[in-house]
Amino acid sequence: GTPEPIKFPERGITNKNISITELRNSFNLSAVPQIAGLENFILETDGGVSVNENFAYSFYDWIGYLSCGIDDIWMLKRELNGIKGEMTVLSRKGFINPTSILEDVQFFKNLVSSGKSPWAVINVWGFEDSPVSWNANPHGYLFGGENDYAIVLLPKGDLVIYVAVGTLDTYS
């Protein structure tokens, strides 16, 4: 059949049978990345500016490890200039609409700009085989549709956005 657009409410849950679980964990980590700002993610050379791939990939791995509850991430300590420290992780599970994520971005942006946190990450893992993929494109046999991404909020209002898509996913 033809996919129909999904209408999300302004705020909240679309069905009372779907619940959102919220968890708060504090970790004492062996390697908390020291991020001063966007300069950690870029390399300046005589030829211009490029992505610091070693740092960028290591940091995305670090986000994934922590999201899975793995708190002893010593193997990335050197790549991320990590130091021993404490970190709070807030996580939610369930059907979370785009408006909620935008509100979270604003909340953490304010937290970082106020100096209460040196940086923050919003990491989103979508549902496997989601019926709708990026930009309201339909899910298909070879398309994941999970819509996995991470938004890194840095000082000075800078953002780094990671987007994980399958080879055949349509993204725009």
JSON list of C-alpha atoms in Angstrom, two decimals, residues 6-14 95-103:
[
{"chain": "A", "resi": 6, "resn": "ILE", "atom": "CA", "xyz": [2.26, 10.08, 10.70]},
{"chain": "A", "resi": 7, "resn": "LYS", "atom": "CA", "xyz": [0.79, 13.00, 12.62]},
{"chain": "A", "resi": 8, "resn": "PHE", "atom": "CA", "xyz": [2.64, 13.57, 15.87]},
{"chain": "A", "resi": 9, "resn": "PRO", "atom": "CA", "xyz": [1.03, 15.45, 18.75]},
{"chain": "A", "resi": 10, "resn": "GLU", "atom": "CA", "xyz": [2.64, 18.67, 19.90]},
{"chain": "A", "resi": 11, "resn": "ARG", "atom": "CA", "xyz": [3.98, 16.96, 23.04]},
{"chain": "A", "resi": 12, "resn": "GLY", "atom": "CA", "xyz": [3.63, 13.60, 24.67]},
{"chain": "A", "resi": 13, "resn": "ILE", "atom": "CA", "xyz": [2.74, 10.08, 23.77]},
{"chain": "A", "resi": 14, "resn": "THR", "atom": "CA", "xyz": [0.44, 9.08, 20.90]},
{"chain": "A", "resi": 95, "resn": "PHE", "atom": "CA", "xyz": [8.19, 6.38, 21.65]},
{"chain": "A", "resi": 96, "resn": "ILE", "atom": "CA", "xyz": [9.72, 9.84, 21.83]},
{"chain": "A", "resi": 97, "resn": "ASN", "atom": "CA", "xyz": [8.47, 12.38, 19.33]},
{"chain": "A", "resi": 98, "resn": "PRO", "atom": "CA", "xyz": [10.66, 14.91, 17.45]},
{"chain": "A", "resi": 99, "resn": "THR", "atom": "CA", "xyz": [9.35, 17.84, 19.50]},
{"chain": "A", "resi": 100, "resn": "SER", "atom": "CA", "xyz": [10.69, 16.25, 22.68]},
{"chain": "A", "resi": 101, "resn": "ILE", "atom": "CA", "xyz": [14.12, 15.83, 21.11]},
{"chain": "A", "resi": 102, "resn": "LEU", "atom": "CA", "xyz": [14.17, 19.47, 20.00]},
{"chain": "A", "resi": 103, "resn": "GLU", "atom": "CA", "xyz": [13.27, 20.50, 23.56]}
]
